[in-house]
PDB file of C-alpha atoms in Angstrom:
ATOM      1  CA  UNK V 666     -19.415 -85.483  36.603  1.00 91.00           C
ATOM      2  CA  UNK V 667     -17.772 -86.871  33.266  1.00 91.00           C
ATOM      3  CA  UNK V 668     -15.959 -89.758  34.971  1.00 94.00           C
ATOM      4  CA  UNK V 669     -19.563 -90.829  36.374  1.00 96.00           C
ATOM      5  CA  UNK V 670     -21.310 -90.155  32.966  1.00 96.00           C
ATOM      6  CA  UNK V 671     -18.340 -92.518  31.303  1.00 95.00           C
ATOM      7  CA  UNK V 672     -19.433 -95.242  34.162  1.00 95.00           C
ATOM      8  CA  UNK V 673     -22.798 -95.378  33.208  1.00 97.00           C
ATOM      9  CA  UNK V 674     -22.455 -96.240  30.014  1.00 97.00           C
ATOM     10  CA  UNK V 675     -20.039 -99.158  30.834  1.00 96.00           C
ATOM     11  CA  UNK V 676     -22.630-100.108  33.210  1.00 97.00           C
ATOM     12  CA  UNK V 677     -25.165 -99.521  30.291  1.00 97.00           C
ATOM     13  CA  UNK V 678     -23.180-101.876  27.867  1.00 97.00           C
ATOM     14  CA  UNK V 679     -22.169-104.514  30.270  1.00 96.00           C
ATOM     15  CA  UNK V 680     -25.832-104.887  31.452  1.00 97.00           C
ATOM     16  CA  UNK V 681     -26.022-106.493  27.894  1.00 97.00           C
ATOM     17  CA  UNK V 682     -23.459-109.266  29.170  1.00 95.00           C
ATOM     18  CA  UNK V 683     -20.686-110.754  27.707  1.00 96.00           C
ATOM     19  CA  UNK V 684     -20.585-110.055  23.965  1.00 96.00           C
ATOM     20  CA  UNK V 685     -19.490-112.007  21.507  1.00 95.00           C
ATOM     21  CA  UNK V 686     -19.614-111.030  17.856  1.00 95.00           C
ATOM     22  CA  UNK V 687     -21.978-112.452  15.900  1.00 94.00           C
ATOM     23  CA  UNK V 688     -24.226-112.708  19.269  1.00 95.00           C
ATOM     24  CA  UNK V 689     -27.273-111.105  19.653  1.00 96.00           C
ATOM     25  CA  UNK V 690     -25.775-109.437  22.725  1.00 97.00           C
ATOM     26  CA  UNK V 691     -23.385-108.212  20.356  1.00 96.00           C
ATOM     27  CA  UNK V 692     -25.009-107.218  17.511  1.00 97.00           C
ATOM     28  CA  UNK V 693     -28.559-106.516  19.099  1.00 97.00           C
ATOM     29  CA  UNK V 694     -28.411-105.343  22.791  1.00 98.00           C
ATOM     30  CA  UNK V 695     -24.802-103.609  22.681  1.00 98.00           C
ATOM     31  CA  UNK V 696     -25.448-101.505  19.389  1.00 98.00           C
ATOM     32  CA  UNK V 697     -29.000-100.476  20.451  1.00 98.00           C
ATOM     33  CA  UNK V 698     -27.637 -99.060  23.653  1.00 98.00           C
ATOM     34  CA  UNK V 699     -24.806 -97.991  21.860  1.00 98.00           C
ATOM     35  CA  UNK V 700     -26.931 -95.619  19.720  1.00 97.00           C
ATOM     36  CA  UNK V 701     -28.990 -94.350  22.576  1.00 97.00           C
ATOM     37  CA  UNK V 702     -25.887 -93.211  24.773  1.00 97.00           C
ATOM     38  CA  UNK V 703     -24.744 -91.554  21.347  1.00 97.00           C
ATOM     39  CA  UNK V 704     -27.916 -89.748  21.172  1.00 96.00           C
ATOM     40  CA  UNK V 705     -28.054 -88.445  24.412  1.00 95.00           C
ATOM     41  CA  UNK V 706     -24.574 -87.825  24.310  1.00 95.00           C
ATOM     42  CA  UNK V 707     -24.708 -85.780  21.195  1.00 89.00           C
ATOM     43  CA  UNK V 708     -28.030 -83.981  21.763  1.00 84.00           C
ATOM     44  CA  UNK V 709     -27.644 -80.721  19.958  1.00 79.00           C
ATOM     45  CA  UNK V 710     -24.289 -81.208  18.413  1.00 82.00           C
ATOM     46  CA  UNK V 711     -23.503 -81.678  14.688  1.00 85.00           C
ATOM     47  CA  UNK V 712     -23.655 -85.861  14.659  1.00 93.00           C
ATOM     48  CA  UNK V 713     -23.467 -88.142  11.960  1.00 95.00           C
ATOM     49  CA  UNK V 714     -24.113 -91.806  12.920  1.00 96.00           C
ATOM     50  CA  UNK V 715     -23.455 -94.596  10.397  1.00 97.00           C
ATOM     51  CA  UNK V 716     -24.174 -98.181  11.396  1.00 98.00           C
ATOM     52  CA  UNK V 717     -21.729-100.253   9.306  1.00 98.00           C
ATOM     53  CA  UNK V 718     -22.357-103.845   8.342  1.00 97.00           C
ATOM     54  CA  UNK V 719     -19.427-105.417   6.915  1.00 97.00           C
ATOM     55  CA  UNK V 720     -17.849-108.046   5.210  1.00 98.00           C
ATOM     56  CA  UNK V 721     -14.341-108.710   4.241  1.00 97.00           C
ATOM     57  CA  UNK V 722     -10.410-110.746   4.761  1.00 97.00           C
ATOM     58  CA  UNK V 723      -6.932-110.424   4.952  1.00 96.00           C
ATOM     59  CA  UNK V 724      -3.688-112.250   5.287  1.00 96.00           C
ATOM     60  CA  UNK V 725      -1.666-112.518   8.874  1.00 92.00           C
ATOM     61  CA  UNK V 726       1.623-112.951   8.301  1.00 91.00           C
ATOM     62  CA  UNK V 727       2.329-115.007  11.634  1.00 84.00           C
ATOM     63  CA  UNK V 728       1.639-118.610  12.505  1.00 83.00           C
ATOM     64  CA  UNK V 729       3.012-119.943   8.844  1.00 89.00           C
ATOM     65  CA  UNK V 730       0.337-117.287   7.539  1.00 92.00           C
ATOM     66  CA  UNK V 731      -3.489-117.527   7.806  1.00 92.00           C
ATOM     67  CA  UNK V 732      -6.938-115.954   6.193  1.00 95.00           C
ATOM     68  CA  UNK V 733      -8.684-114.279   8.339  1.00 94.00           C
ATOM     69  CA  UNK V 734     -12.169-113.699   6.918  1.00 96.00           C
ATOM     70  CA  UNK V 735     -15.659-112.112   8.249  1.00 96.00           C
ATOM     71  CA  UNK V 736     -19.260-111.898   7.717  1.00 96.00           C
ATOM     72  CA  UNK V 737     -21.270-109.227   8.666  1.00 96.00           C
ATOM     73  CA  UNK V 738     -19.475-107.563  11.544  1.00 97.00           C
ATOM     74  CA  UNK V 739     -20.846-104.317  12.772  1.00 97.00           C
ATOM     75  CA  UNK V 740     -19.187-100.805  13.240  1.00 98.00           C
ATOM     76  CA  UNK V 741     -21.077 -98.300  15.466  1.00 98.00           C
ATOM     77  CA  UNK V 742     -19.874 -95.111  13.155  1.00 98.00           C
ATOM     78  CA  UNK V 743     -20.037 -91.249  14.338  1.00 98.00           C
ATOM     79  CA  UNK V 744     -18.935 -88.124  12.964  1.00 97.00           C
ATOM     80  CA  UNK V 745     -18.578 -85.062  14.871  1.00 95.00           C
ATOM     81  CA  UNK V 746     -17.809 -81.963  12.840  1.00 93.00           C
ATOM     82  CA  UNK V 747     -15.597 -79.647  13.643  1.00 92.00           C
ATOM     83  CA  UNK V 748     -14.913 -75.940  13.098  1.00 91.00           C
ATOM     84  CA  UNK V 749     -12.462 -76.371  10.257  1.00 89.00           C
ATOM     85  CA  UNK V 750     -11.921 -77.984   7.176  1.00 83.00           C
ATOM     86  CA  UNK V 751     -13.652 -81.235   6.811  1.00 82.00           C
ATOM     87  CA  UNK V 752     -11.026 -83.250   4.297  1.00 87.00           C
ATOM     88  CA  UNK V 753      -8.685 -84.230   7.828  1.00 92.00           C
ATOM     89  CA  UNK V 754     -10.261 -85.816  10.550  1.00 96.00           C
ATOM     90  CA  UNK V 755      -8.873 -88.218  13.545  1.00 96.00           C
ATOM     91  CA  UNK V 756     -10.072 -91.287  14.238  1.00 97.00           C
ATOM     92  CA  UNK V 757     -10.648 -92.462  17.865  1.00 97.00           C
ATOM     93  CA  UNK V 758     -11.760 -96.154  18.223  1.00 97.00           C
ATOM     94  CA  UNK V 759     -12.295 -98.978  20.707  1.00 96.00           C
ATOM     95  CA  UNK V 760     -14.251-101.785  20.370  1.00 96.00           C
ATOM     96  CA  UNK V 761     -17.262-103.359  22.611  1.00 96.00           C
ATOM     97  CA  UNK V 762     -17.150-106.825  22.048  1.00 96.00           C
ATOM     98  CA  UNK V 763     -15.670-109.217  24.210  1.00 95.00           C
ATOM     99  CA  UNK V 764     -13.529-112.419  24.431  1.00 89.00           C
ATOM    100  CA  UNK V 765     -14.759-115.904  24.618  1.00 77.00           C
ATOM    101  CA  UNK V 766     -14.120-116.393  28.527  1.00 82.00           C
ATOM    102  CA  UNK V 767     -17.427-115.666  30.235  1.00 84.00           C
ATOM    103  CA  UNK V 768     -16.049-111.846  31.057  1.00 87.00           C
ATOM    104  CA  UNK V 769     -18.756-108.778  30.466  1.00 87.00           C
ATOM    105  CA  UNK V 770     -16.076-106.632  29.177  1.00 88.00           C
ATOM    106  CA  UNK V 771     -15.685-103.508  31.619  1.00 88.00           C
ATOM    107  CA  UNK V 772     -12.190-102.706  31.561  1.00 84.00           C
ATOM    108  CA  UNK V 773     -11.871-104.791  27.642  1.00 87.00           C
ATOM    109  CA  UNK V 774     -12.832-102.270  26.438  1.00 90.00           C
ATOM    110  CA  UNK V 775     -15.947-100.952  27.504  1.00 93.00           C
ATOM    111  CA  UNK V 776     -14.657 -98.585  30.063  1.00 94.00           C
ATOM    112  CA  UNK V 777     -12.872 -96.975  26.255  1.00 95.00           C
ATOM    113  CA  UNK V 778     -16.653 -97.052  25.134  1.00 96.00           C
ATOM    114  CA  UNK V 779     -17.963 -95.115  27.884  1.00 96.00           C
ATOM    115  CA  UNK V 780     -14.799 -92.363  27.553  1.00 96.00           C
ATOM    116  CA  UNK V 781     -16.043 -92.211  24.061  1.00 97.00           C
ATOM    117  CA  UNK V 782     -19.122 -91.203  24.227  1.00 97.00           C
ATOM    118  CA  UNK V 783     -18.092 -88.885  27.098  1.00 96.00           C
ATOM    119  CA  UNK V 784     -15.589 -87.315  24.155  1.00 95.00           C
ATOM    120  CA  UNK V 785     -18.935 -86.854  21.869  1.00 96.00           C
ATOM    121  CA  UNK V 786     -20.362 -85.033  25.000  1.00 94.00           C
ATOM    122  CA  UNK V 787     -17.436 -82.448  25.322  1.00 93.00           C
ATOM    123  CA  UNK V 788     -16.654 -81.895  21.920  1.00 92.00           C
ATOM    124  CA  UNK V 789     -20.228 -80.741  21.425  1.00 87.00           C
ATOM    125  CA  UNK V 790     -19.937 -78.424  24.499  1.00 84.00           C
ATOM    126  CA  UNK V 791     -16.707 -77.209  22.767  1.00 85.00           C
ATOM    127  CA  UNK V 792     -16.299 -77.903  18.627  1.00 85.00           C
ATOM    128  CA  UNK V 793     -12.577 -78.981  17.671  1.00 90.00           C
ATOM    129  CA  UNK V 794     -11.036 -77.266  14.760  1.00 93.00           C
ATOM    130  CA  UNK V 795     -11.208 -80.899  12.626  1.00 94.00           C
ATOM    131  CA  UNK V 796     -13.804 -83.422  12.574  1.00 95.00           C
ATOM    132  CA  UNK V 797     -13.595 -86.583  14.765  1.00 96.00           C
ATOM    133  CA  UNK V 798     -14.918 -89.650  13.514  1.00 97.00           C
ATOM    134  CA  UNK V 799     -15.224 -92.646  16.426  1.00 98.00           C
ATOM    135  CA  UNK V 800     -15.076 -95.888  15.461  1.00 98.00           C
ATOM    136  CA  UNK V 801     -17.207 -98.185  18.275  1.00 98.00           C
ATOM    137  CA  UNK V 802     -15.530-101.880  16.791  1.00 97.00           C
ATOM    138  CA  UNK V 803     -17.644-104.304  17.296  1.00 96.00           C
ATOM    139  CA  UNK V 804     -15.730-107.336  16.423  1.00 95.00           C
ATOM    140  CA  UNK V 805     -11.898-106.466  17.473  1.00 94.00           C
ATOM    141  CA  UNK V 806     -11.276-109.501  19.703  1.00 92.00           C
ATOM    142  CA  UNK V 807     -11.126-112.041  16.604  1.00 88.00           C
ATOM    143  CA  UNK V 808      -7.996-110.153  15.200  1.00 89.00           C
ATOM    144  CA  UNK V 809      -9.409-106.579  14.116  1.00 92.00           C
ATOM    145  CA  UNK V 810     -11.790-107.686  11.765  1.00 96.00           C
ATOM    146  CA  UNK V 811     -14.106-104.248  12.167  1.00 97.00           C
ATOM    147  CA  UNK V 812     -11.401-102.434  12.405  1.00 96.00           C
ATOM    148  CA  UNK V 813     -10.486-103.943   8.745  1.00 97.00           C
ATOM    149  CA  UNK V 814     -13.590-103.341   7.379  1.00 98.00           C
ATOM    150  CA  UNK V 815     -13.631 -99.776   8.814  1.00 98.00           C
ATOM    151  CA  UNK V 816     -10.315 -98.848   7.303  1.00 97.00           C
ATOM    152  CA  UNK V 817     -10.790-100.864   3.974  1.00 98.00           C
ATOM    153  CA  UNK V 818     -14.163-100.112   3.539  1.00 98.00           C
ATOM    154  CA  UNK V 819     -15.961 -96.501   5.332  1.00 98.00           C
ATOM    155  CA  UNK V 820     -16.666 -93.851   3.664  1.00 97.00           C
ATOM    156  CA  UNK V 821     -14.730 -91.677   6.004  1.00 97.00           C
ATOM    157  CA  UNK V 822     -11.756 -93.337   5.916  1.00 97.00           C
ATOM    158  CA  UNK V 823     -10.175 -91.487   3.539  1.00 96.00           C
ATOM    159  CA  UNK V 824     -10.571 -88.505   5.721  1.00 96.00           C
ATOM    160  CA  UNK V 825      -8.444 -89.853   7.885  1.00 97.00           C
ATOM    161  CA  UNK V 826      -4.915 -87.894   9.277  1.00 95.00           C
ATOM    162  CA  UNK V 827      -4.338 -89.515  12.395  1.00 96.00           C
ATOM    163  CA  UNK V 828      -5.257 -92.373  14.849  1.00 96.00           C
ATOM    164  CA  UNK V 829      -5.606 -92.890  18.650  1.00 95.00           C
ATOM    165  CA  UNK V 830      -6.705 -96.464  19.321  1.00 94.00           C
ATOM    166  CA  UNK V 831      -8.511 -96.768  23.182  1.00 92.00           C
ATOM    167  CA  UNK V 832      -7.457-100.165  24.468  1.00 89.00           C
ATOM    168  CA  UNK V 833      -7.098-102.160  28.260  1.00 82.00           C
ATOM    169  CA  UNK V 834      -3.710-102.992  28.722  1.00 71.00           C
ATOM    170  CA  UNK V 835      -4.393-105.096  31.889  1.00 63.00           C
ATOM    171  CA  UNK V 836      -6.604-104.970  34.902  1.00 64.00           C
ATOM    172  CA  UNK V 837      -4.037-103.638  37.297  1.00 67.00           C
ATOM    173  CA  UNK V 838      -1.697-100.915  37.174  1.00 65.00           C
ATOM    174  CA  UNK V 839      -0.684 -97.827  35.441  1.00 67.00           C
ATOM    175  CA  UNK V 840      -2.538 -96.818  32.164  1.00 63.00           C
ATOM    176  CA  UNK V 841       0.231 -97.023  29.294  1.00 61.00           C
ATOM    177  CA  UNK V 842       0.510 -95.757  26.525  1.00 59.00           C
ATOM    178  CA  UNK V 843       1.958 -97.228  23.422  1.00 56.00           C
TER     179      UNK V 843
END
């Protein structure tokens, strides 16, 4: 089933352990088996997969203001075409690292991951009428510094017309969303 497909790939990413960007089990173990669930995933469907490298700050406005600057941070990249006309795509994205704490990271965020790739799977089985391009962050915990480099910085982001973000809200409850 696709629920059980989804679990093995957060079963997959976790086996890499708690990831910290920067950390091989990061950078290394999570994007390797990153791209191979892709691939499987996507076997047979129109895939473009971009590994993105990137470097980059901005200001935050809170706390009296602050730089927050990165090095190097990686963004597993895929575009799925669709049937339609390629200059409007959505973005779905989630990110795969994790926070300093110990924690492998199923439910932040790598149960997202795993409905990811699962979206790669069905929208090959059935091609939507614009592209989707997924964004697999790989350093979000830090303040969204992939995700800045992404939007500042991909090539597809100027293809861009609209946004769903996949992130845990919690470890109990209702899914929410906001």
């Amino acid at each position: 089933s696709s629920a059980e497909r989804a679990y093995a790939v957060v079963e997959d990413l976790v086996g890499c352990g708690p990831r910290y960007t920067g950390e091989l089990e990061n950078e290394i173990c999570a994007v390797d088996r990153l791209r191979a669930q892709i691939a499987a995933a996507g076997a047979g469907a129109e895939l473009e997969v971009d590994i993105q490298r990137v470097s980059g700050h901005f200001f935050i406005g809170f706390l009296e203001g602050m730089t927050n600057a990165y090095r190097n941070v990686t963004n597993v990249v895929v575009r799925q075409k669709g049937t339609g006309d390629h200059s409007c795509a959505l973005l779905v994205s989630a990110h795969f690292d994790t926070f300093v704490g110990g924690s492998p990271g199923a439910s932040d965020d790598a149960v997202e991951i795993g409905m990811m790739v699962e979206m790669i799977r069905n929208f090959g089985a059935a091609r939507l009428p614009v592209d989707v391009v997924f964004n697999f962050n790989g350093a979000e915990e830090g303040i969204m510094q992939a995700a800045h480099g992404f939007i500042t910085q991909h090539k597809w982001a100027k293809d861009l017309c609209a946004v769903v973000n996949l992130e845990a809200a919690g470890s109990g409850g209702r899914e929410a969303v906001f």
